[in-house]
Amino acid sequence: MIRINDDIALDDSEIEESFIRSSGPGGQNVNKVSSAVQLRFDARRSRALRDDVAVRLMRLAGSKLTQNGVIVITAQRFRDQARNRADALERLVALIQEAIIPPTPRRATKPTMASKKRRLEGKAKRSGVKAMRGGVKVD
């Protein structure tokens, strides 16, 4: 069980890990060892997440989300597999923790009198600049 907060805990069976070869520098180690981790988490079918949290999580995932609702996190920052596994899991937990927090609703406000005045003064000044651009009339 992976603890997210007091209410949410993910079951280990919901997370699928596969190991791939890491890209970038590292000499022969890169060619021999599969140290990068590709973590997959199906946010759409997860029983641990409420529907509203799952929707926010999928929106936050952005390009990490597949069309099937699976979040794919690739970790290859470190040279050893164990640290990459921990890094991928930390990133998933951080993403879920961010999705747990509901967004604050926007309250509609009116522009202040001073901001209206500044806007109109700016428009009048710009209008004057454009009016001066006209060609010289010759009679």
PDB file of C-alpha atoms in Angstrom:
ATOM      1  CA  MET A   1       0.000   0.000   0.000  1.00  0.00           C
ATOM      2  CA  ILE A   2       1.251   3.430  -0.967  1.00  0.00           C
ATOM      3  CA  ARG A   3      -0.025   6.102   1.379  1.00  0.00           C
ATOM      4  CA  ILE A   4      -1.006   9.401  -0.270  1.00  0.00           C
ATOM      5  CA  ASN A   5      -2.758  11.007   2.722  1.00  0.00           C
ATOM      6  CA  ASP A   6      -5.000   9.920   5.605  1.00  0.00           C
ATOM      7  CA  ASP A   7      -7.917   9.075   3.282  1.00  0.00           C
ATOM      8  CA  ILE A   8      -6.204   7.754   0.155  1.00  0.00           C
ATOM      9  CA  ALA A   9      -3.908   4.763  -0.200  1.00  0.00           C
ATOM     10  CA  LEU A  10      -3.027   3.140  -3.521  1.00  0.00           C
ATOM     11  CA  ASP A  11      -2.806  -0.611  -3.824  1.00  0.00           C
ATOM     12  CA  ASP A  12       0.464  -1.922  -5.281  1.00  0.00           C
ATOM     13  CA  SER A  13      -1.491  -3.804  -7.959  1.00  0.00           C
ATOM     14  CA  GLU A  14      -2.753  -0.490  -9.409  1.00  0.00           C
ATOM     15  CA  ILE A  15       0.783   0.577 -10.323  1.00  0.00           C
ATOM     16  CA  GLU A  16       2.614  -1.161 -13.139  1.00  0.00           C
ATOM     17  CA  GLU A  17       6.374  -0.729 -13.548  1.00  0.00           C
ATOM     18  CA  SER A  18       8.521  -1.636 -16.506  1.00  0.00           C
ATOM     19  CA  PHE A  19      12.242  -1.138 -16.865  1.00  0.00           C
ATOM     20  CA  ILE A  20      13.763   0.373 -19.980  1.00  0.00           C
ATOM     21  CA  ARG A  21      17.197   1.485 -21.068  1.00  0.00           C
ATOM     22  CA  SER A  22      18.028   5.020 -20.100  1.00  0.00           C
ATOM     23  CA  SER A  23      19.044   7.616 -22.678  1.00  0.00           C
ATOM     24  CA  GLY A  24      21.918  10.083 -22.455  1.00  0.00           C
ATOM     25  CA  PRO A  25      25.526   9.769 -21.314  1.00  0.00           C
ATOM     26  CA  GLY A  26      26.788   6.879 -19.227  1.00  0.00           C
ATOM     27  CA  GLY A  27      29.098   4.858 -21.433  1.00  0.00           C
ATOM     28  CA  GLN A  28      28.558   1.127 -21.738  1.00  0.00           C
ATOM     29  CA  ASN A  29      26.349   1.155 -18.641  1.00  0.00           C
ATOM     30  CA  VAL A  30      23.577   2.723 -20.737  1.00  0.00           C
ATOM     31  CA  ASN A  31      23.783  -0.049 -23.323  1.00  0.00           C
ATOM     32  CA  LYS A  32      23.791  -2.920 -20.802  1.00  0.00           C
ATOM     33  CA  VAL A  33      21.530  -1.971 -17.890  1.00  0.00           C
ATOM     34  CA  SER A  34      17.823  -1.147 -17.923  1.00  0.00           C
ATOM     35  CA  SER A  35      17.932   1.456 -15.186  1.00  0.00           C
ATOM     36  CA  ALA A  36      15.116   3.766 -16.319  1.00  0.00           C
ATOM     37  CA  VAL A  37      11.631   3.118 -14.946  1.00  0.00           C
ATOM     38  CA  GLN A  38       8.342   3.576 -16.767  1.00  0.00           C
ATOM     39  CA  LEU A  39       5.535   3.738 -14.202  1.00  0.00           C
ATOM     40  CA  ARG A  40       1.921   3.328 -15.362  1.00  0.00           C
ATOM     41  CA  PHE A  41      -1.107   4.249 -13.262  1.00  0.00           C
ATOM     42  CA  ASP A  42      -4.681   3.904 -14.551  1.00  0.00           C
ATOM     43  CA  ALA A  43      -6.336   6.982 -13.054  1.00  0.00           C
ATOM     44  CA  ARG A  44      -9.692   6.315 -14.710  1.00  0.00           C
ATOM     45  CA  ARG A  45     -10.138   2.845 -13.180  1.00  0.00           C
ATOM     46  CA  SER A  46      -8.490   3.410  -9.809  1.00  0.00           C
ATOM     47  CA  ARG A  47     -10.685   2.421  -6.876  1.00  0.00           C
ATOM     48  CA  ALA A  48      -8.669   4.495  -4.420  1.00  0.00           C
ATOM     49  CA  LEU A  49      -9.482   7.863  -6.016  1.00  0.00           C
ATOM     50  CA  ARG A  50     -12.805   9.686  -5.932  1.00  0.00           C
ATOM     51  CA  ASP A  51     -14.190  10.743  -9.327  1.00  0.00           C
ATOM     52  CA  ASP A  52     -13.477  14.454  -8.842  1.00  0.00           C
ATOM     53  CA  VAL A  53      -9.880  13.746  -7.786  1.00  0.00           C
ATOM     54  CA  ALA A  54      -9.381  11.411 -10.772  1.00  0.00           C
ATOM     55  CA  VAL A  55     -10.651  14.069 -13.189  1.00  0.00           C
ATOM     56  CA  ARG A  56      -8.334  16.716 -11.691  1.00  0.00           C
ATOM     57  CA  LEU A  57      -5.441  14.230 -11.765  1.00  0.00           C
ATOM     58  CA  MET A  58      -5.992  13.498 -15.450  1.00  0.00           C
ATOM     59  CA  ARG A  59      -6.133  17.224 -16.207  1.00  0.00           C
ATOM     60  CA  LEU A  60      -2.913  17.849 -14.241  1.00  0.00           C
ATOM     61  CA  ALA A  61      -1.094  14.953 -15.927  1.00  0.00           C
ATOM     62  CA  GLY A  62      -1.233  16.714 -19.305  1.00  0.00           C
ATOM     63  CA  SER A  63       1.114  15.045 -21.807  1.00  0.00           C
ATOM     64  CA  LYS A  64       1.788  12.155 -19.391  1.00  0.00           C
ATOM     65  CA  LEU A  65      -1.804  10.951 -19.904  1.00  0.00           C
ATOM     66  CA  THR A  66      -2.664   8.455 -22.645  1.00  0.00           C
ATOM     67  CA  GLN A  67      -6.011   8.347 -24.441  1.00  0.00           C
ATOM     68  CA  ASN A  68      -7.034   5.414 -22.234  1.00  0.00           C
ATOM     69  CA  GLY A  69      -6.641   7.452 -19.039  1.00  0.00           C
ATOM     70  CA  VAL A  70      -3.321   5.859 -18.037  1.00  0.00           C
ATOM     71  CA  ILE A  71      -0.669   8.138 -16.565  1.00  0.00           C
ATOM     72  CA  VAL A  72       2.851   7.221 -17.747  1.00  0.00           C
ATOM     73  CA  ILE A  73       5.794   8.582 -15.751  1.00  0.00           C
ATOM     74  CA  THR A  74       9.313   7.869 -16.994  1.00  0.00           C
ATOM     75  CA  ALA A  75      12.160   8.301 -14.504  1.00  0.00           C
ATOM     76  CA  GLN A  76      15.756   8.156 -15.707  1.00  0.00           C
ATOM     77  CA  ARG A  77      17.427  10.848 -13.636  1.00  0.00           C
ATOM     78  CA  PHE A  78      19.617   8.440 -11.681  1.00  0.00           C
ATOM     79  CA  ARG A  79      22.017   5.691 -12.738  1.00  0.00           C
ATOM     80  CA  ASP A  80      20.498   2.941 -10.595  1.00  0.00           C
ATOM     81  CA  GLN A  81      17.095   1.351 -10.905  1.00  0.00           C
ATOM     82  CA  ALA A  82      16.047   1.616  -7.260  1.00  0.00           C
ATOM     83  CA  ARG A  83      16.479   5.387  -7.128  1.00  0.00           C
ATOM     84  CA  ASN A  84      14.601   5.791 -10.419  1.00  0.00           C
ATOM     85  CA  ARG A  85      11.738   3.665  -9.041  1.00  0.00           C
ATOM     86  CA  ALA A  86      11.545   5.850  -5.940  1.00  0.00           C
ATOM     87  CA  ASP A  87      11.710   9.011  -8.079  1.00  0.00           C
ATOM     88  CA  ALA A  88       8.849   7.878 -10.335  1.00  0.00           C
ATOM     89  CA  LEU A  89       6.723   6.932  -7.330  1.00  0.00           C
ATOM     90  CA  GLU A  90       7.427  10.278  -5.617  1.00  0.00           C
ATOM     91  CA  ARG A  91       6.378  12.134  -8.757  1.00  0.00           C
ATOM     92  CA  LEU A  92       3.119  10.157  -8.959  1.00  0.00           C
ATOM     93  CA  VAL A  93       2.357  10.789  -5.268  1.00  0.00           C
ATOM     94  CA  ALA A  94       3.076  14.518  -5.701  1.00  0.00           C
ATOM     95  CA  LEU A  95       0.750  14.658  -8.708  1.00  0.00           C
ATOM     96  CA  ILE A  96      -2.053  12.915  -6.774  1.00  0.00           C
ATOM     97  CA  GLN A  97      -1.540  15.174  -3.744  1.00  0.00           C
ATOM     98  CA  GLU A  98      -1.873  18.205  -5.995  1.00  0.00           C
ATOM     99  CA  ALA A  99      -5.076  16.770  -7.502  1.00  0.00           C
ATOM    100  CA  ILE A 100      -6.607  16.154  -4.058  1.00  0.00           C
ATOM    101  CA  ILE A 101      -6.778  19.886  -3.319  1.00  0.00           C
ATOM    102  CA  PRO A 102     -10.020  21.264  -4.801  1.00  0.00           C
ATOM    103  CA  PRO A 103      -9.627  24.524  -6.742  1.00  0.00           C
ATOM    104  CA  THR A 104     -10.952  27.652  -5.070  1.00  0.00           C
ATOM    105  CA  PRO A 105     -13.976  28.996  -6.932  1.00  0.00           C
ATOM    106  CA  ARG A 106     -13.468  32.308  -8.713  1.00  0.00           C
ATOM    107  CA  ARG A 107     -15.481  35.216  -7.359  1.00  0.00           C
ATOM    108  CA  ALA A 108     -16.545  37.783  -9.934  1.00  0.00           C
ATOM    109  CA  THR A 109     -15.387  41.298  -9.086  1.00  0.00           C
ATOM    110  CA  LYS A 110     -15.954  44.679 -10.700  1.00  0.00           C
ATOM    111  CA  PRO A 111     -13.074  46.827 -11.916  1.00  0.00           C
ATOM    112  CA  THR A 112     -12.266  49.721  -9.580  1.00  0.00           C
ATOM    113  CA  MET A 113     -13.067  53.317 -10.540  1.00  0.00           C
ATOM    114  CA  ALA A 114      -9.333  54.127 -10.703  1.00  0.00           C
ATOM    115  CA  SER A 115      -8.650  51.228 -13.089  1.00  0.00           C
ATOM    116  CA  LYS A 116     -11.533  52.362 -15.342  1.00  0.00           C
ATOM    117  CA  LYS A 117     -10.134  55.897 -15.336  1.00  0.00           C
ATOM    118  CA  ARG A 118      -6.599  54.662 -16.195  1.00  0.00           C
ATOM    119  CA  ARG A 119      -7.963  52.554 -19.044  1.00  0.00           C
ATOM    120  CA  LEU A 120      -9.905  55.463 -20.538  1.00  0.00           C
ATOM    121  CA  GLU A 121      -6.929  57.821 -20.192  1.00  0.00           C
ATOM    122  CA  GLY A 122      -4.720  55.315 -21.994  1.00  0.00           C
ATOM    123  CA  LYS A 123      -7.287  54.959 -24.772  1.00  0.00           C
ATOM    124  CA  ALA A 124      -7.547  58.743 -25.162  1.00  0.00           C
ATOM    125  CA  LYS A 125      -3.757  59.091 -25.318  1.00  0.00           C
ATOM    126  CA  ARG A 126      -3.476  56.330 -27.928  1.00  0.00           C
ATOM    127  CA  SER A 127      -6.298  57.915 -29.924  1.00  0.00           C
ATOM    128  CA  GLY A 128      -4.430  61.230 -29.923  1.00  0.00           C
ATOM    129  CA  VAL A 129      -1.239  59.538 -31.172  1.00  0.00           C
ATOM    130  CA  LYS A 130      -3.129  57.889 -34.015  1.00  0.00           C
ATOM    131  CA  ALA A 131      -4.959  61.113 -34.928  1.00  0.00           C
ATOM    132  CA  MET A 132      -1.611  62.897 -35.323  1.00  0.00           C
ATOM    133  CA  ARG A 133      -0.515  60.321 -37.907  1.00  0.00           C
ATOM    134  CA  GLY A 134      -2.839  61.733 -40.566  1.00  0.00           C
ATOM    135  CA  GLY A 135      -1.255  63.315 -43.625  1.00  0.00           C
ATOM    136  CA  VAL A 136      -1.031  67.061 -44.133  1.00  0.00           C
ATOM    137  CA  LYS A 137      -3.998  68.461 -46.045  1.00  0.00           C
ATOM    138  CA  VAL A 138      -3.051  70.729 -48.938  1.00  0.00           C
ATOM    139  CA  ASP A 139      -5.734  73.087 -50.304  1.00  0.00           C
TER     140      ASP A 139
END
